[in-house]
Coordinates of C-alpha atoms in Angstrom, one line a residue:
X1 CA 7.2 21.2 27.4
X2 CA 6.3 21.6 24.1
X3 CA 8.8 19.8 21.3
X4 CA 9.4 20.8 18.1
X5 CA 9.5 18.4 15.1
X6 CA 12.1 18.3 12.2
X7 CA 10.8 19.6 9.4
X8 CA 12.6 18.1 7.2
X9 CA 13.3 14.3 7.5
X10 CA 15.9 11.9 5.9
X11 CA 14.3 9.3 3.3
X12 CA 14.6 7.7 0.2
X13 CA 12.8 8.0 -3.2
X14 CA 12.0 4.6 -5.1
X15 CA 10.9 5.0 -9.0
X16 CA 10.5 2.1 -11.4
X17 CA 10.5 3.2 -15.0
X18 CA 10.3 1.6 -18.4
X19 CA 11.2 2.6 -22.0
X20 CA 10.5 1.0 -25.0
X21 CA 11.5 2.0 -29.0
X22 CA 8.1 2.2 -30.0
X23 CA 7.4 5.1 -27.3
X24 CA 11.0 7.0 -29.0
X25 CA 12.6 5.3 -25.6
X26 CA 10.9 8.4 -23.6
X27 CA 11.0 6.8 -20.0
X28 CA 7.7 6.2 -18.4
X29 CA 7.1 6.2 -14.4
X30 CA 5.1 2.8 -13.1
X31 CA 5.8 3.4 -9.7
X32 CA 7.2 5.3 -6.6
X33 CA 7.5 5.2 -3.2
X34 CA 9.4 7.0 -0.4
X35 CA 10.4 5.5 2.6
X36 CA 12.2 6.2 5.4
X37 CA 15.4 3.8 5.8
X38 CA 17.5 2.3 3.2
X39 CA 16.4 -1.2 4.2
X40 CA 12.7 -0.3 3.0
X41 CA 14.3 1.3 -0.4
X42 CA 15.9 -1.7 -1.6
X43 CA 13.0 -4.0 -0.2
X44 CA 10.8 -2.1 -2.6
X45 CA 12.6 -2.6 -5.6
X46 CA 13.2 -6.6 -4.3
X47 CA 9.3 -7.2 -3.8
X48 CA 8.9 -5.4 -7.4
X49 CA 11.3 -7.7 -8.8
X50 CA 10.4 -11.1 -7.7
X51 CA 6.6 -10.4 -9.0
X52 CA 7.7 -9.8 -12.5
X53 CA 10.9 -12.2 -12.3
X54 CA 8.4 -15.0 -13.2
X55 CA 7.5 -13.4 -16.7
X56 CA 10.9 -12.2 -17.6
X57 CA 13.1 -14.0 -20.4
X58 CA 15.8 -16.4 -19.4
X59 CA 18.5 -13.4 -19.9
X60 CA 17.1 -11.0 -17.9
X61 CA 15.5 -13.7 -15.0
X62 CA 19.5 -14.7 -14.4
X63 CA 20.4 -10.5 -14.0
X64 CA 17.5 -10.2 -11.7
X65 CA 18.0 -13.7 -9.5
X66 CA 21.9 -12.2 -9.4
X67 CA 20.6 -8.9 -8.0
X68 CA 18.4 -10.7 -5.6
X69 CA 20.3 -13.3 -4.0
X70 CA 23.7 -11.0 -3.6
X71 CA 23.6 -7.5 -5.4
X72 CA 21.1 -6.4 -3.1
X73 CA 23.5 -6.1 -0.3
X74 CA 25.7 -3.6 -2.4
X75 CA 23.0 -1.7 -3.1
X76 CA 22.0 -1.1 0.9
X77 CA 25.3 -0.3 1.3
X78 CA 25.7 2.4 -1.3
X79 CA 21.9 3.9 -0.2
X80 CA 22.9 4.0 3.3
X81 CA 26.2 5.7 2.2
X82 CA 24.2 8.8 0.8
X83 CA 24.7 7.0 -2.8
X84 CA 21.7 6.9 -5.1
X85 CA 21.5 3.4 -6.8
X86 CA 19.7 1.5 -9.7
X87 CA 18.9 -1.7 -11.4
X88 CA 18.4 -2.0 -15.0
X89 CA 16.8 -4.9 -16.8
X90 CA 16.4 -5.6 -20.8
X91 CA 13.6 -7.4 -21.4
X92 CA 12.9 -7.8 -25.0
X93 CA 12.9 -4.1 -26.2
X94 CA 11.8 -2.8 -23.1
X95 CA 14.1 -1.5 -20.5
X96 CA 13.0 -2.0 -16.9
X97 CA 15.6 0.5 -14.5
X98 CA 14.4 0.6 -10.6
X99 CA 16.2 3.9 -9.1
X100 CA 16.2 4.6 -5.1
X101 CA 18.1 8.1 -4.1
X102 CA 18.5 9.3 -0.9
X103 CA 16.0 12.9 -0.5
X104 CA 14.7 15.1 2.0
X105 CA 10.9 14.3 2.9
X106 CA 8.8 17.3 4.3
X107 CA 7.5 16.4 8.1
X108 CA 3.5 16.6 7.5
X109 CA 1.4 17.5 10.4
X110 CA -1.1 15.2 12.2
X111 CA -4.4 16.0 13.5
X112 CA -4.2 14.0 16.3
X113 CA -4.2 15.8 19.7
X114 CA -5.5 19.1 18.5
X115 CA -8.6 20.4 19.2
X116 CA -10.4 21.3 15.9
X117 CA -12.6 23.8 15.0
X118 CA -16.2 23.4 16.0
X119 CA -17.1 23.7 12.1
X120 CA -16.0 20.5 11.3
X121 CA -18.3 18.9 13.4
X122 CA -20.6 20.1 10.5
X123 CA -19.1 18.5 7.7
X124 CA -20.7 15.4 6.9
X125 CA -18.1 13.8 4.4
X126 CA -18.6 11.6 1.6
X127 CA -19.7 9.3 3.7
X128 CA -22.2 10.2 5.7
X129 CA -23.8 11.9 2.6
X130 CA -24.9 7.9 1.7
X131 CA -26.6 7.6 4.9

């Protein structure tokens, strides 16, 4: 029996962007991720936060330990609700907002199982170039 596979899948988009006065507050991406359940969505934007709550300023180190330790489980809630969420930080001049949105991720095909053509037997990659 042969199965099809969605091709479209339910998953979340997690950015982390940063603005700062000097830049004329135009946002700047440092990071993305998509995932597949809510869980992963906030745990991204958790792990982010506790490896940069140690340099942050006492103000924005309370919003952040808030978020955390019980803000976090709103935030689940709300993503697994189809709600798109965010966190904002103010550190010094520099804003700090994590996003996480619910999307549509394309299925990608795998190569496994499938019997390739007998050309790429002939390609020698990068590296076995070395060799």
């Amino acid at each position: 029996m042969n199965r099809t596979m969605p091709v479209l899948l339910r998953g979340y988009r997690c950015e982390c962007h940063t603005s700062h006065p000097t830049n004329g507050d135009t946002s700047t991406l440092l990071g993305s991720a998509d995932v597949d359940t809510a869980l992963q969505a906030v745990r991204w934007i958790r792990v982010a936060l506790r490896t940069l709550s140690p340099a942050l300023n006492s103000e924005a180190f309370e919003e952040a330990w808030q978020w955390l330790s019980e803000d976090h489980h709103d935030a689940l809630q709300a993503l697994a609700q189809g709600e798109p969420v965010s966190f904002t930080l103010q550190q010094g001049p520099t804003t700090i907002q994590w996003t996480a949105r619910p999307v549509q991720l394309l299925q990608l095909t795998t190569r496994q199982g499938i019997n390739l053509p007998a050309c790429t037997q002939e390609y020698s990659g990068p590296a076995r170039q070395r060799e």
